[in-house]
Coordinates of C-alpha atoms and ligand atoms in Angstrom, one line a residue:
M8 CA 28.6 32.4 25.0
P9 CA 29.7 36.1 24.9
E10 CA 27.4 39.0 25.9
T11 CA 25.7 39.7 22.6
R12 CA 23.9 42.9 23.7
S13 CA 27.1 44.9 23.2
E14 CA 27.7 44.4 19.4
S15 CA 24.2 43.4 18.3
S16 CA 22.8 46.4 19.9
R17 CA 23.4 48.5 16.8
W18 CA 20.9 46.4 14.8
I19 CA 18.5 46.1 17.7
D20 CA 18.5 49.8 18.3
L21 CA 17.8 50.5 14.6
E22 CA 14.9 48.0 14.6
D23 CA 13.5 49.5 17.8
Q24 CA 13.7 53.0 16.3
W25 CA 12.5 52.4 12.8
S26 CA 10.3 49.4 12.8
A27 CA 6.8 48.9 14.3
H28 CA 7.0 47.1 17.6
N29 CA 4.6 44.3 16.5
Y30 CA 7.0 41.5 17.6
H31 CA 9.0 40.6 20.7
P32 CA 12.0 38.8 19.2
L33 CA 14.9 37.2 21.0
D34 CA 17.9 39.6 20.9
V35 CA 19.8 37.6 18.4
V36 CA 20.7 39.3 15.1
I37 CA 21.1 36.6 12.5
A38 CA 23.3 37.3 9.5
R39 CA 23.7 34.0 7.8
G40 CA 21.9 30.6 7.7
E41 CA 22.9 27.2 6.2
G42 CA 21.0 23.9 6.7
I43 CA 20.0 23.8 10.3
W44 CA 22.5 26.4 11.5
V45 CA 22.5 30.2 11.7
W46 CA 25.2 32.7 12.6
D47 CA 24.6 36.0 14.3
V48 CA 26.4 39.3 13.4
E49 CA 29.1 38.5 15.9
G50 CA 29.8 35.1 14.4
N51 CA 28.1 33.0 17.1
K52 CA 26.6 29.8 15.8
Y53 CA 23.2 28.5 16.7
L54 CA 21.0 25.5 15.9
D55 CA 17.6 26.8 14.8
F56 CA 15.0 24.8 16.6
L57 CA 12.0 26.8 15.4
A58 CA 12.6 26.8 11.6
A59 CA 10.4 29.9 11.0
Y60 CA 7.4 28.1 12.3
S61 CA 7.9 25.3 9.8
A62 CA 8.7 27.5 6.8
L63 CA 12.2 26.1 6.9
N64 CA 11.4 22.4 7.0
Q65 CA 14.0 22.0 4.2
G66 CA 16.6 24.1 6.2
Y67 CA 18.2 27.4 5.4
G68 CA 19.3 28.0 1.8
H69 CA 18.8 24.5 0.5
P70 CA 21.0 24.4 -2.6
R71 CA 18.3 22.9 -4.9
I72 CA 15.8 25.5 -3.9
V73 CA 18.3 28.4 -4.2
A74 CA 19.3 27.2 -7.6
A75 CA 15.7 27.1 -8.8
L76 CA 15.1 30.6 -7.4
V77 CA 18.2 32.1 -9.1
E78 CA 17.6 30.3 -12.4
Q79 CA 14.0 31.3 -12.6
A80 CA 14.7 34.9 -11.4
K81 CA 17.0 35.3 -14.4
E82 CA 14.4 33.8 -16.8
L83 CA 11.0 35.3 -15.7
A84 CA 9.8 36.3 -12.3
L85 CA 6.3 37.9 -12.6
T86 CA 3.8 38.2 -15.3
S87 CA 0.6 38.7 -13.2
R88 CA -2.2 36.4 -14.0
A89 CA -3.3 38.8 -16.8
F90 CA -1.1 36.6 -19.0
R91 CA -0.3 32.9 -18.7
N92 CA 3.2 31.6 -17.8
D93 CA 4.9 28.3 -18.5
K94 CA 5.6 27.4 -14.8
F95 CA 2.1 27.8 -13.5
G96 CA 0.2 24.9 -15.1
P97 CA 2.8 22.3 -14.5
F98 CA 3.2 23.3 -10.9
C99 CA -0.5 23.2 -10.2
E100 CA -0.6 19.7 -11.7
K101 CA 2.3 18.6 -9.5
L102 CA 0.9 20.0 -6.3
S103 CA -2.7 18.8 -6.9
K104 CA -1.5 15.3 -7.7
L105 CA 0.8 15.2 -4.8
L106 CA -1.8 16.2 -2.3
G107 CA -4.7 14.4 -4.0
Y108 CA -7.0 17.2 -5.0
D109 CA -8.6 18.2 -8.4
K110 CA -7.3 21.8 -8.3
T111 CA -5.0 24.3 -6.7
L112 CA -5.4 28.1 -6.2
M113 CA -2.1 29.8 -5.5
M114 CA -1.7 32.8 -3.2
N115 CA 1.3 34.2 -1.3
T116 CA 0.9 34.2 2.4
G117 CA -0.8 31.7 4.6
A118 CA -3.4 34.2 5.7
E119 CA -4.4 34.7 2.0
A120 CA -4.8 30.9 1.6
V121 CA -7.1 30.9 4.6
E122 CA -9.1 33.8 3.2
T123 CA -9.4 31.9 0.0
A124 CA -10.7 28.9 1.9
I125 CA -13.3 31.1 3.6
K126 CA -14.4 32.6 0.3
A127 CA -14.6 29.2 -1.3
S128 CA -16.7 27.8 1.6
R129 CA -19.1 30.7 1.6
R130 CA -19.6 30.6 -2.2
W131 CA -20.1 26.9 -2.0
G132 CA -22.7 27.4 0.7
Y133 CA -24.7 29.8 -1.5
Q134 CA -24.2 28.2 -4.9
V135 CA -24.2 24.5 -4.0
K136 CA -25.8 24.0 -0.6
G137 CA -28.4 26.8 -1.1
V138 CA -27.8 28.8 2.1
P139 CA -29.7 32.1 2.0
T140 CA -27.6 35.2 1.0
D141 CA -25.2 36.4 3.6
Q142 CA -26.2 33.8 6.1
A143 CA -23.3 31.4 5.8
E144 CA -21.7 30.3 9.1
I145 CA -18.2 28.7 9.6
I146 CA -17.3 26.8 12.7
V147 CA -13.8 27.4 14.1
F148 CA -12.0 26.5 17.3
D149 CA -10.8 28.1 20.5
G150 CA -7.1 28.7 20.5
N151 CA -7.0 28.8 16.7
F152 CA -4.3 30.5 14.6
H153 CA -5.1 31.1 11.0
G154 CA -3.3 34.4 10.2
R155 CA -3.7 38.1 10.8
T156 CA -6.2 39.7 8.4
T157 CA -9.2 41.5 9.9
T158 CA -11.6 38.7 8.9
I159 CA -9.3 36.0 10.3
V160 CA -8.7 37.8 13.6
S161 CA -12.5 38.2 13.8
F162 CA -12.6 34.6 15.0
S163 CA -9.4 34.5 16.9
T164 CA -9.7 33.9 20.7
D165 CA -6.3 35.5 21.4
E166 CA -7.0 39.0 22.8
G167 CA -3.6 40.2 21.8
A168 CA -4.3 39.4 18.1
R169 CA -7.8 40.8 18.2
S170 CA -8.1 43.7 20.5
G171 CA -8.7 47.1 18.9
Y172 CA -9.4 45.7 15.4
G173 CA -13.2 45.7 15.4
P174 CA -15.7 45.9 13.9
F175 CA -15.3 42.2 13.1
T176 CA -16.5 40.0 10.3
P177 CA -19.6 38.1 11.3
G178 CA -20.4 34.5 10.3
F179 CA -18.0 32.5 12.6
K180 CA -18.8 30.4 15.6
I181 CA -16.2 29.2 18.0
A182 CA -16.2 25.7 19.5
P183 CA -13.8 24.3 22.1
F184 CA -10.9 22.6 20.3
G185 CA -11.3 18.8 20.6
D186 CA -15.0 18.9 21.7
L187 CA -17.2 17.1 19.2
E188 CA -20.4 17.5 21.1
A189 CA -20.0 21.3 21.4
T190 CA -19.2 21.5 17.7
R191 CA -22.3 19.5 16.9
A192 CA -24.4 21.9 19.0
L193 CA -23.2 24.9 17.0
F194 CA -24.2 23.4 13.7
T195 CA -27.2 25.0 11.9
E196 CA -28.6 24.6 8.4
N197 CA -26.5 27.6 7.5
T198 CA -23.2 26.0 8.5
V199 CA -21.1 25.8 5.3
A200 CA -17.8 24.6 6.8
I201 CA -15.6 23.7 9.7
L202 CA -12.2 25.3 9.6
V203 CA -9.7 23.5 11.7
E204 CA -6.0 23.1 12.3
P205 CA -5.4 19.3 12.6
I206 CA -2.8 20.1 15.3
Q207 CA -2.8 23.7 16.8
G208 CA 0.7 25.0 16.2
E209 CA 0.6 28.5 17.6
G210 CA -1.7 27.1 20.3
G211 CA 1.3 25.1 21.6
V212 CA 1.3 21.9 19.5
I213 CA -2.1 20.9 20.8
I214 CA -3.1 17.4 19.5
P215 CA -6.9 16.8 19.6
P216 CA -8.4 13.5 20.8
A217 CA -8.0 10.7 18.1
D218 CA -11.7 10.7 17.3
F219 CA -12.0 14.4 16.9
L220 CA -11.1 14.9 13.2
P221 CA -13.0 11.7 12.2
G222 CA -16.0 13.0 14.2
L223 CA -15.8 16.4 12.4
R224 CA -15.7 14.5 9.1
K225 CA -18.8 12.6 10.0
L226 CA -20.6 15.7 11.1
C227 CA -19.8 17.5 7.8
D228 CA -21.0 14.5 5.8
E229 CA -24.2 14.2 7.8
R230 CA -25.0 17.9 7.7
N231 CA -23.7 18.8 4.2
A232 CA -20.8 21.1 5.1
L233 CA -17.1 21.3 4.1
L234 CA -14.3 20.1 6.3
I235 CA -11.4 22.5 5.7
C236 CA -8.0 21.7 7.2
D237 CA -5.4 24.5 7.7
E238 CA -2.2 22.6 7.1
I239 CA 0.0 25.7 6.8
Q240 CA 2.1 24.7 9.8
S241 CA 1.2 21.1 10.4
G242 CA 1.5 20.0 6.7
L243 CA 4.4 19.2 4.4
G244 CA 6.1 16.8 6.8
R245 CA 6.1 18.6 10.1
A246 CA 3.8 16.2 11.8
G247 CA 5.2 13.1 10.1
A248 CA 2.8 13.2 7.2
L249 CA 2.4 15.2 4.0
L250 CA -1.0 16.4 5.4
A251 CA -1.3 15.9 9.2
H252 CA -5.1 15.3 9.1
T253 CA -4.7 12.2 7.0
L254 CA -3.0 10.5 10.0
T255 CA -6.5 10.2 11.5
G256 CA -7.8 8.4 8.4
V257 CA -9.7 11.5 7.2
R258 CA -9.7 13.4 4.0
A259 CA -10.6 17.1 4.1
D260 CA -12.7 18.7 1.4
G261 CA -10.1 21.5 1.2
V262 CA -6.7 22.3 2.6
T263 CA -4.5 25.3 3.0
I264 CA -0.7 25.1 2.8
G265 CA 2.1 27.6 2.9
K266 CA 5.2 28.1 5.0
A267 CA 7.4 25.0 3.9
L268 CA 5.8 25.2 0.4
S269 CA 8.7 27.4 -0.5
G270 CA 11.3 26.2 1.9
G271 CA 11.8 29.6 3.4
L272 CA 12.8 31.4 0.3
Y273 CA 9.7 33.2 -0.9
P274 CA 6.1 33.5 0.2
V275 CA 4.0 30.9 -1.5
S276 CA 0.7 29.5 -0.3
A277 CA -2.2 27.6 -1.8
F278 CA -5.7 26.4 -1.3
L279 CA -6.6 22.9 -2.7
A280 CA -9.9 21.4 -3.2
D281 CA -11.9 19.2 -5.7
D282 CA -13.9 20.6 -8.6
A283 CA -17.2 20.7 -6.6
V284 CA -15.7 23.3 -4.4
M285 CA -13.1 25.1 -6.6
G286 CA -15.8 25.4 -9.3
V287 CA -17.4 28.3 -7.4
F288 CA -14.6 30.6 -8.5
D289 CA -15.1 32.3 -11.9
P290 CA -12.9 35.0 -13.5
G291 CA -12.8 38.2 -11.4
S292 CA -14.0 36.5 -8.2
H293 CA -10.7 36.2 -6.5
G294 CA -7.0 36.8 -7.2
S295 CA -3.6 38.2 -6.3
T296 CA -1.0 40.1 -8.4
Y297 CA 1.8 37.8 -7.2
G298 CA -0.2 34.6 -6.7
G299 CA 1.0 31.8 -9.0
N300 CA 3.9 33.8 -10.5
P301 CA 6.7 31.8 -12.2
L302 CA 9.3 32.5 -9.6
A303 CA 6.9 31.2 -6.8
C304 CA 6.1 28.1 -8.9
A305 CA 9.8 27.3 -9.6
V306 CA 10.7 27.8 -5.9
A307 CA 7.8 25.7 -4.7
E308 CA 8.4 23.0 -7.2
A309 CA 12.0 22.6 -5.9
A310 CA 10.8 22.8 -2.3
L311 CA 8.4 19.9 -2.9
D312 CA 11.1 17.9 -4.7
V313 CA 13.3 18.3 -1.7
I314 CA 10.6 17.1 0.7
I315 CA 10.0 14.0 -1.5
D316 CA 13.5 13.2 -2.7
E317 CA 15.1 13.6 0.8
Q318 CA 12.2 11.7 2.4
L319 CA 11.6 14.4 4.9
V320 CA 8.1 13.2 5.7
E321 CA 9.4 9.7 6.7
K322 CA 12.3 11.2 8.5
S323 CA 10.0 13.5 10.5
A324 CA 7.9 10.5 11.6
K325 CA 10.9 8.4 12.5
L326 CA 13.0 11.0 14.3
G327 CA 9.8 12.3 15.9
K328 CA 9.3 9.1 17.7
Y329 CA 12.9 9.3 19.0
L330 CA 12.4 12.9 20.0
E331 CA 9.3 11.9 22.0
E332 CA 11.1 9.1 23.8
R333 CA 14.0 11.3 24.8
L334 CA 11.8 14.2 26.0
R335 CA 9.6 11.9 28.0
A336 CA 12.7 10.3 29.6
F337 CA 13.7 13.7 31.1
D338 CA 10.9 13.1 33.7
L339 CA 11.1 16.6 35.2
P340 CA 8.7 18.0 37.8
I341 CA 8.5 21.4 36.0
V342 CA 7.1 19.8 32.9
K343 CA 3.4 19.6 32.9
E344 CA 2.8 18.0 29.6
I345 CA 4.8 16.9 26.5
R346 CA 3.0 16.8 23.1
V347 CA 4.8 15.4 20.1
A348 CA 3.8 14.9 16.4
G349 CA 6.6 14.1 14.0
L350 CA 9.5 16.5 14.6
W351 CA 7.2 18.9 16.4
A352 CA 6.9 19.2 20.1
G353 CA 5.2 21.4 22.7
I354 CA 6.7 21.3 26.2
E355 CA 4.2 22.8 28.6
L356 CA 5.9 23.9 31.8
T357 CA 4.2 24.3 35.2
P358 CA 3.5 27.8 36.4
E359 CA 6.3 27.2 39.0
A360 CA 8.9 27.2 36.1
G361 CA 8.3 30.9 35.7
G362 CA 7.5 31.0 32.0
A363 CA 8.9 29.6 28.8
R364 CA 10.5 32.9 27.7
K365 CA 13.2 32.4 30.3
V366 CA 13.9 28.9 28.9
S367 CA 14.2 30.1 25.3
E368 CA 16.6 32.8 26.5
A369 CA 18.7 30.2 28.4
L370 CA 18.7 27.9 25.4
R371 CA 19.9 30.7 23.2
G372 CA 22.9 31.0 25.6
E373 CA 23.5 27.3 24.9
G374 CA 23.5 27.8 21.1
L375 CA 19.9 26.7 20.5
L376 CA 17.2 29.0 19.1
C377 CA 13.6 28.3 19.9
K378 CA 10.7 30.3 21.1
E379 CA 8.0 30.2 23.7
T380 CA 4.4 30.2 22.5
H381 CA 1.9 31.6 25.0
V382 CA 3.4 31.9 28.5
H383 CA 4.2 28.4 29.5
T384 CA 4.9 26.4 26.4
L385 CA 8.1 25.9 24.5
R386 CA 7.6 24.9 20.9
L387 CA 10.3 22.7 19.2
A388 CA 10.3 22.5 15.4
P389 CA 13.7 21.9 14.0
P390 CA 14.3 21.8 10.2
L391 CA 13.3 18.3 9.0
I392 CA 16.8 17.8 7.5
I393 CA 18.3 17.4 11.0
T394 CA 20.3 14.3 11.7
K395 CA 19.9 12.1 14.8
D396 CA 23.3 13.2 16.1
E397 CA 22.3 16.9 15.8
L398 CA 19.1 16.1 17.5
D399 CA 21.0 14.5 20.4
W400 CA 23.2 17.6 20.6
A401 CA 20.1 19.8 20.9
L402 CA 18.4 17.4 23.4
E403 CA 21.4 17.5 25.7
R404 CA 21.1 21.3 25.8
I405 CA 17.4 21.3 26.4
E406 CA 17.7 18.8 29.2
K407 CA 20.5 20.9 30.8
V408 CA 18.5 24.1 30.7
L409 CA 15.3 22.5 32.0
R410 CA 17.2 20.8 34.8
A411 CA 18.7 24.1 35.9
I412 CA 15.3 25.8 36.4
Ligands
LIG7 C1 1.5 30.7 10.0 C2 0.1 30.2 9.8 C3 -0.9 30.9 9.1 C4 -0.6 32.3 8.5 O1 0.5 32.3 7.6 P1 1.2 33.7 7.2 O2 2.1 33.3 6.0 O3 1.9 34.2 8.4 O4 0.1 34.6 6.7 C5 -2.1 30.4 9.0 N1 -2.5 29.2 9.5 C6 -1.6 28.5 10.3 C7 -2.0 27.2 10.9 C8 -0.3 29.0 10.5 O5 0.6 28.3 11.2

């Protein structure tokens, strides 16, 4: 692999000079993407094993989704919700039916979908449960990632995401992820919801004990609170199910989705719930200029069609089992733990390995792009359209790099 610093440095320098330094990217400057592959400005080819944190479950530039985007862009892109448009109703019907909820509320980014879930839960608490004004509490979990707004970082436990952004929004209590008893202890009569990632993605693909989500469900039923699952990263096939939390036999009262909802082409997110919850919104109580625009609806409809027609959920479950077998067979002393759900894996390295950043940089040298999360964990999340042969190609490289440490 040639030394990329030389040629790519032009773009890297521009970025460093003109863009805020709120990320620490690998020094690969991507110029083109197709399927599971990307090419940098020098023509080097890489397999993308991160898939934009699951936004690219359908792969780069999926022809069906691109066609939908282009066609709709020519027809009608944005009306705002001041007027109705002919794509919005049919799409909300399709998404609601697919995920099994009465109603959909469309937004753009994942963080906005989570904000919507928080607003819905609080209003439900006041209007339906009868919590005294401004006393609503939501239980969240240690190691969570739900986005970057000031309210959401108010209940982050990641100092990097939080530090310097106070004063913070009150009304959140943080329990250890996976600990039912501690969660129960935080419940009060003002608890309106539990907000949880079924599997913590940014946390490093942390899978809670099998009885955790069923236990939260039971707790919410007993104490009259909503179970809200943030499926923005775990959902739409990544974990081997359309919604990861359903793998535990549970149904959430509300879900947030985003990322793969548009197959990497356009920011589209949504909050879904039944009428008893969604009914708390009335005209003027919430909204977004771009939320539910016809271009978003057309793109998201095609993105869902691809997931269904190409059986990406089933593929993720099946290839995920193979991925897990292969990773476990590496049997390396520098690997502390391997966590796999569908085509989604966290490889946690021992401190002796010297950090996962080094591994992602070495993998990039082998033509494989992925990224560390926190210091010691490598997160693997290839596009779900990957074939078994391509997966083998990647696994060979991962094994080679890990063995060389
Ligand atoms: C990415 C993510 C978000 C935030 O989505 P954005 O589109 O970046 O705002 C929220 N929740 C989870 C679980 C995520 O993975």
